[in-house]
């Protein structure tokens, strides 16, 4: 029997299991130091693979649709931060200050690549534009996200004070492997395509390792002793409100500005999603190790919520015009 689209996927279940493992058996001391170093290597491998998978032809095909790309970038890096700040007086009392820092952090992250493109395909949207927008968002986020962290979280004590240094570290750990993978695509692109199923485990395993390392440091620092259960319940409400507001705003703007239905689908799915794959490594660079666990927890909740909601929304789009 097929699994319901409302149930978590295997990767989400693995994320939950990883958090549980880090809560019971956190890596500390010499083991923790080893995992910290290992995460640098696996994150570099992760972005190297993403660069190798990016098709230059698909990017060039979507580049000309500049109005759509401007709206997606504005939604990702302007609308979301404004929602996080504007709703803060209402939403922050529902969670702890540390969790709301994580909410603000997710608001300044780039969009997803894989799931945004996948949902656009299911909904019969503009695929070329989706590939271009989602990929551009990831690359722009390497520079824009640290700058926005400095603006949105200037006095938290966890964000790195040297913003230029943070950008440099992110470019070294994320952008350089990405560019290297893309430049090597003519030689390794075929191998990546042929072994996509197997390499997916490397992709997801990288994220799981980073999550385990981040939560281990947070647990050792007393994460779960500082997070009451009502705050975790409140986090579900906070993420639902922000996701609902983003979906509503992107849909309204796309229609108000006269975009076609195919372009609207691309704008909604690329402009309302946030990247767990990019966000977790960035949190490790931008925040102290013991704070990163609480910072990425809202992102993990938001990630699953956006997948569930967008799966239903994509099916509704796909059934338009009686198809």
Short mmCIF file of C-alpha atoms in Angstrom, two decimals:
data_model
loop_
_atom_site.label_atom_id
_atom_site.label_comp_id
_atom_site.label_asym_id
_atom_site.label_seq_id
_atom_site.Cartn_x
_atom_site.Cartn_y
_atom_site.Cartn_z
CA UNK A 1 0.00 0.00 0.00
CA UNK A 2 1.34 3.41 -0.99
CA UNK A 3 2.38 5.75 1.79
CA UNK A 4 0.15 8.80 2.34
CA UNK A 5 1.68 12.09 1.20
CA UNK A 6 0.85 13.49 4.64
CA UNK A 7 3.20 11.03 6.36
CA UNK A 8 6.88 11.89 6.84
CA UNK A 9 9.30 10.54 4.25
CA UNK A 10 12.24 8.30 5.09
CA UNK A 11 14.69 11.21 5.24
CA UNK A 12 12.53 13.07 7.74
CA UNK A 13 12.29 9.93 9.88
CA UNK A 14 16.08 9.65 9.68
CA UNK A 15 16.39 13.27 10.83
CA UNK A 16 14.19 12.55 13.84
CA UNK A 17 16.24 9.43 14.63
CA UNK A 18 19.47 11.45 14.34
CA UNK A 19 18.20 14.05 16.79
CA UNK A 20 17.14 11.26 19.15
CA UNK A 21 20.57 9.63 18.90
CA UNK A 22 22.33 12.93 19.57
CA UNK A 23 20.06 13.46 22.57
CA UNK A 24 20.88 10.06 24.08
CA UNK A 25 24.48 9.61 22.87
CA UNK A 26 25.91 13.03 22.04
CA UNK A 27 29.41 13.23 20.61
CA UNK A 28 31.66 15.07 23.04
CA UNK A 29 35.34 15.52 23.83
CA UNK A 30 37.71 13.98 21.30
CA UNK A 31 34.84 12.25 19.50
CA UNK A 32 32.99 15.52 19.17
CA UNK A 33 36.11 17.20 17.78
CA UNK A 34 36.45 14.41 15.21
CA UNK A 35 32.84 14.85 14.10
CA UNK A 36 33.32 18.62 13.84
CA UNK A 37 36.20 18.08 11.40
CA UNK A 38 34.34 15.35 9.53
CA UNK A 39 31.41 17.65 8.87
CA UNK A 40 33.66 20.09 7.01
CA UNK A 41 34.69 17.32 4.60
CA UNK A 42 31.20 15.92 4.01
CA UNK A 43 29.66 19.36 3.48
CA UNK A 44 32.34 20.10 0.86
CA UNK A 45 31.46 16.80 -0.83
CA UNK A 46 27.76 17.64 -0.67
CA UNK A 47 28.16 20.97 -2.47
CA UNK A 48 30.65 19.47 -4.93
CA UNK A 49 27.96 17.00 -5.97
CA UNK A 50 25.35 19.75 -6.27
CA UNK A 51 27.66 21.67 -8.56
CA UNK A 52 28.25 18.59 -10.72
CA UNK A 53 24.49 17.97 -11.04
CA UNK A 54 23.68 21.54 -12.17
CA UNK A 55 22.99 21.70 -15.90
CA UNK A 56 24.38 24.81 -17.58
CA UNK A 57 21.87 24.45 -20.41
CA UNK A 58 18.93 24.48 -18.01
CA UNK A 59 20.27 27.60 -16.28
CA UNK A 60 20.72 29.43 -19.58
CA UNK A 61 17.21 28.43 -20.64
CA UNK A 62 15.70 30.05 -17.58
CA UNK A 63 17.87 33.15 -17.28
CA UNK A 64 15.77 35.33 -19.57
CA UNK A 65 12.73 35.33 -17.26
CA UNK A 66 14.14 38.12 -15.09
CA UNK A 67 10.83 39.38 -13.64
CA UNK A 68 10.11 35.94 -12.20
CA UNK A 69 13.61 35.61 -10.77
CA UNK A 70 13.47 39.06 -9.15
CA UNK A 71 10.18 38.14 -7.46
CA UNK A 72 11.54 34.80 -6.20
CA UNK A 73 14.71 36.41 -4.82
CA UNK A 74 12.67 39.20 -3.20
CA UNK A 75 10.37 36.65 -1.60
CA UNK A 76 13.28 34.54 -0.33
CA UNK A 77 15.53 37.30 1.02
CA UNK A 78 13.11 40.19 1.71
CA UNK A 79 9.57 38.88 2.29
CA UNK A 80 10.60 36.12 4.68
CA UNK A 81 12.82 38.34 6.90
CA UNK A 82 10.04 40.94 7.00
CA UNK A 83 7.57 38.26 8.06
CA UNK A 84 9.92 37.04 10.78
CA UNK A 85 10.46 40.53 12.15
CA UNK A 86 6.93 41.82 11.61
CA UNK A 87 5.28 38.87 13.33
CA UNK A 88 7.84 38.72 16.13
CA UNK A 89 5.70 40.51 18.77
CA UNK A 90 2.92 37.96 18.19
CA UNK A 91 4.94 34.79 17.61
CA UNK A 92 7.97 35.06 19.90
CA UNK A 93 5.92 34.60 23.14
CA UNK A 94 4.98 31.14 21.82
CA UNK A 95 8.61 29.92 21.89
CA UNK A 96 11.86 30.58 23.71
CA UNK A 97 14.13 33.45 22.57
CA UNK A 98 16.69 30.87 21.34
CA UNK A 99 14.08 29.12 19.20
CA UNK A 100 12.90 32.39 17.71
CA UNK A 101 16.50 33.14 16.76
CA UNK A 102 16.29 29.92 14.76
CA UNK A 103 13.03 31.13 13.19
CA UNK A 104 14.72 34.36 12.11
CA UNK A 105 17.65 32.36 10.78
CA UNK A 106 15.41 30.18 8.61
CA UNK A 107 13.80 33.37 7.27
CA UNK A 108 17.11 34.55 5.77
CA UNK A 109 18.10 31.22 4.17
CA UNK A 110 18.05 30.50 0.41
CA UNK A 111 15.36 28.41 -1.24
CA UNK A 112 15.56 24.67 -1.76
CA UNK A 113 16.70 23.21 -5.07
CA UNK A 114 15.53 19.60 -5.32
CA UNK A 115 12.09 19.83 -3.72
CA UNK A 116 11.20 23.20 -5.31
CA UNK A 117 11.98 21.78 -8.75
CA UNK A 118 10.24 18.49 -7.98
CA UNK A 119 7.02 20.18 -6.86
CA UNK A 120 7.12 22.50 -9.87
CA UNK A 121 7.35 19.44 -12.13
CA UNK A 122 4.42 17.71 -10.40
CA UNK A 123 2.30 20.87 -10.64
CA UNK A 124 3.22 21.40 -14.35
CA UNK A 125 4.96 24.72 -13.82
CA UNK A 126 7.83 26.47 -15.62
CA UNK A 127 10.64 23.96 -15.07
CA UNK A 128 13.46 25.90 -16.75
CA UNK A 129 12.73 28.97 -14.66
CA UNK A 130 12.44 26.85 -11.50
CA UNK A 131 15.87 25.28 -12.04
CA UNK A 132 17.41 28.70 -12.65
CA UNK A 133 15.70 30.42 -9.69
CA UNK A 134 16.37 27.67 -7.17
CA UNK A 135 20.02 27.32 -8.18
CA UNK A 136 20.56 31.08 -8.17
CA UNK A 137 18.98 31.32 -4.73
CA UNK A 138 21.49 28.81 -3.34
CA UNK A 139 24.45 30.71 -4.78
CA UNK A 140 23.15 34.13 -3.73
CA UNK A 141 22.49 32.81 -0.23
CA UNK A 142 26.20 32.14 0.27
CA UNK A 143 26.71 35.93 0.36
CA UNK A 144 23.27 37.31 1.28
CA UNK A 145 22.46 35.02 4.22
CA UNK A 146 25.49 36.01 6.37
CA UNK A 147 24.76 39.69 5.66
CA UNK A 148 21.12 39.28 6.69
CA UNK A 149 22.15 37.35 9.81
CA UNK A 150 24.23 40.38 10.79
CA UNK A 151 21.17 42.62 10.31
CA UNK A 152 18.43 40.39 11.71
CA UNK A 153 20.44 38.88 14.59
CA UNK A 154 22.94 41.63 15.44
CA UNK A 155 22.92 41.35 19.24
CA UNK A 156 22.39 37.67 19.95
CA UNK A 157 25.94 36.89 20.97
CA UNK A 158 25.94 33.75 18.82
CA UNK A 159 26.27 35.18 15.35
CA UNK A 160 29.81 35.75 14.26
CA UNK A 161 30.80 39.40 14.55
CA UNK A 162 33.11 39.28 11.53
CA UNK A 163 30.49 39.10 8.75
CA UNK A 164 33.07 39.31 5.96
CA UNK A 165 34.99 36.50 7.62
CA UNK A 166 31.80 34.44 7.80
CA UNK A 167 31.13 35.02 4.11
CA UNK A 168 34.70 33.96 3.35
CA UNK A 169 34.35 30.76 5.36
CA UNK A 170 31.04 29.92 3.67
CA UNK A 171 32.51 30.60 0.23
CA UNK A 172 35.48 28.37 1.05
CA UNK A 173 33.38 25.52 2.47
CA UNK A 174 30.35 25.73 0.14
CA UNK A 175 30.94 27.85 -2.98
CA UNK A 176 34.42 26.60 -3.87
CA UNK A 177 33.39 22.89 -3.91
CA UNK A 178 30.20 23.84 -5.78
CA UNK A 179 32.13 25.65 -8.52
CA UNK A 180 34.71 22.85 -8.70
CA UNK A 181 31.95 20.27 -9.17
CA UNK A 182 30.27 22.35 -11.87
CA UNK A 183 33.54 22.88 -13.77
CA UNK A 184 34.16 19.13 -13.67
CA UNK A 185 30.63 18.34 -14.85
CA UNK A 186 31.73 17.51 -18.46
CA UNK A 187 33.84 14.65 -17.07
CA UNK A 188 31.82 13.48 -14.06
CA UNK A 189 28.27 14.58 -14.95
CA UNK A 190 27.48 11.25 -16.61
CA UNK A 191 28.69 9.30 -13.58
CA UNK A 192 26.61 11.50 -11.26
CA UNK A 193 23.51 10.95 -13.42
CA UNK A 194 23.99 7.18 -13.67
CA UNK A 195 24.48 6.78 -9.93
CA UNK A 196 21.94 9.38 -8.78
CA UNK A 197 20.08 6.89 -6.58
CA UNK A 198 23.22 5.79 -4.76
CA UNK A 199 24.63 9.30 -4.45
CA UNK A 200 21.35 10.44 -2.90
CA UNK A 201 22.45 8.59 0.23
CA UNK A 202 25.69 10.60 0.27
CA UNK A 203 23.62 13.78 -0.10
CA UNK A 204 21.27 12.93 2.75
CA UNK A 205 23.98 11.33 4.86
CA UNK A 206 25.93 14.58 4.80
CA UNK A 207 22.99 16.48 6.23
CA UNK A 208 22.40 13.81 8.89
CA UNK A 209 26.03 13.98 10.01
CA UNK A 210 25.92 17.77 10.30
CA UNK A 211 22.63 17.58 12.23
CA UNK A 212 24.09 14.97 14.60
CA UNK A 213 27.19 17.10 15.24
CA UNK A 214 25.15 20.28 15.79
CA UNK A 215 22.67 18.64 18.14
CA UNK A 216 25.40 16.80 20.04
CA UNK A 217 27.08 20.10 20.90
CA UNK A 218 23.71 21.62 21.83
CA UNK A 219 22.71 18.66 24.02
CA UNK A 220 26.05 18.77 25.85
CA UNK A 221 25.38 22.47 26.47
CA UNK A 222 21.94 21.65 27.93
CA UNK A 223 19.60 22.18 24.97
CA UNK A 224 16.71 19.98 26.14
CA UNK A 225 16.90 21.25 29.73
CA UNK A 226 16.33 24.77 28.39
CA UNK A 227 13.44 23.94 25.99
CA UNK A 228 10.05 23.37 27.65
CA UNK A 229 7.46 21.25 25.83
CA UNK A 230 5.02 24.19 25.36
CA UNK A 231 7.74 26.00 23.41
CA UNK A 232 8.12 23.04 21.05
CA UNK A 233 4.35 23.02 20.49
CA UNK A 234 4.46 26.76 19.93
CA UNK A 235 7.18 26.24 17.32
CA UNK A 236 4.72 24.25 15.20
CA UNK A 237 2.32 27.19 15.27
CA UNK A 238 5.07 29.69 14.44
CA UNK A 239 6.28 27.70 11.44
CA UNK A 240 2.71 27.16 10.20
CA UNK A 241 1.93 30.89 10.38
CA UNK A 242 5.10 31.91 8.52
CA UNK A 243 4.67 29.23 5.85
CA UNK A 244 1.01 30.12 5.35
CA UNK A 245 1.84 33.82 5.06
CA UNK A 246 4.61 33.13 2.54
CA UNK A 247 2.43 30.88 0.37
CA UNK A 248 -0.40 33.41 0.43
CA UNK A 249 1.86 36.36 -0.38
CA UNK A 250 3.70 34.65 -3.26
CA UNK A 251 0.43 33.45 -4.81
CA UNK A 252 -1.17 36.90 -4.54
CA UNK A 253 1.89 38.70 -5.93
CA UNK A 254 2.20 36.30 -8.88
CA UNK A 255 -1.42 36.86 -9.84
CA UNK A 256 -1.36 40.59 -9.15
CA UNK A 257 1.68 41.05 -11.41
CA UNK A 258 0.06 39.13 -14.26
CA UNK A 259 2.22 36.01 -14.40
CA UNK A 260 0.95 32.92 -16.19
CA UNK A 261 -0.26 29.92 -14.17
CA UNK A 262 2.98 28.04 -14.98
CA UNK A 263 5.06 30.97 -13.75
CA UNK A 264 2.86 31.34 -10.67
CA UNK A 265 3.60 27.72 -9.75
CA UNK A 266 7.33 28.34 -10.04
CA UNK A 267 7.12 31.51 -7.95
CA UNK A 268 5.08 29.79 -5.21
CA UNK A 269 7.32 26.72 -4.92
CA UNK A 270 10.66 28.52 -5.29
CA UNK A 271 9.72 31.60 -3.27
CA UNK A 272 8.10 29.95 -0.25
CA UNK A 273 10.61 27.22 0.59
CA UNK A 274 13.75 27.21 2.72
CA UNK A 275 16.76 24.95 2.30
CA UNK A 276 17.71 22.47 5.01
CA UNK A 277 20.69 21.32 2.93
CA UNK A 278 22.16 24.84 2.83
CA UNK A 279 20.87 26.00 6.20
CA UNK A 280 22.45 23.37 8.44
CA UNK A 281 26.04 23.86 7.16
CA UNK A 282 25.61 27.64 7.27
CA UNK A 283 24.44 27.46 10.88
CA UNK A 284 27.59 25.50 11.74
CA UNK A 285 29.71 28.30 10.27
CA UNK A 286 27.75 31.30 11.53
CA UNK A 287 26.92 30.21 15.07
CA UNK A 288 28.76 28.74 18.03
CA UNK A 289 28.58 24.93 18.15
CA UNK A 290 26.46 24.81 21.31
CA UNK A 291 23.92 27.23 19.80
CA UNK A 292 23.61 25.62 16.37
CA UNK A 293 21.29 22.83 17.57
CA UNK A 294 18.60 25.23 18.78
CA UNK A 295 19.13 27.35 15.68
CA UNK A 296 18.45 24.52 13.21
CA UNK A 297 15.51 22.99 15.10
CA UNK A 298 12.95 25.49 13.66
CA UNK A 299 14.40 24.85 10.20
CA UNK A 300 13.88 21.09 10.58
CA UNK A 301 10.24 21.62 11.62
CA UNK A 302 9.66 24.10 8.80
CA UNK A 303 11.31 21.74 6.30
CA UNK A 304 8.90 18.90 7.01
CA UNK A 305 5.90 21.23 7.13
CA UNK A 306 6.70 22.81 3.77
CA UNK A 307 7.08 19.36 2.17
CA UNK A 308 3.72 18.18 3.45
CA UNK A 309 1.82 21.33 2.52
CA UNK A 310 3.47 21.74 -0.89
CA UNK A 311 2.82 18.09 -1.77
CA UNK A 312 -0.91 18.72 -1.41
CA UNK A 313 -0.69 22.09 -3.17
CA UNK A 314 1.23 20.60 -6.11
CA UNK A 315 -1.47 18.00 -6.63
CA UNK A 316 -4.14 20.70 -6.65
CA UNK A 317 -2.22 22.67 -9.27
CA UNK A 318 -1.73 19.51 -11.34
CA UNK A 319 -5.49 18.91 -11.47
CA UNK A 320 -6.26 22.34 -12.97
CA UNK A 321 -8.21 22.52 -16.25
CA UNK A 322 -9.67 19.11 -15.51
CA UNK A 323 -6.33 17.32 -16.05
#
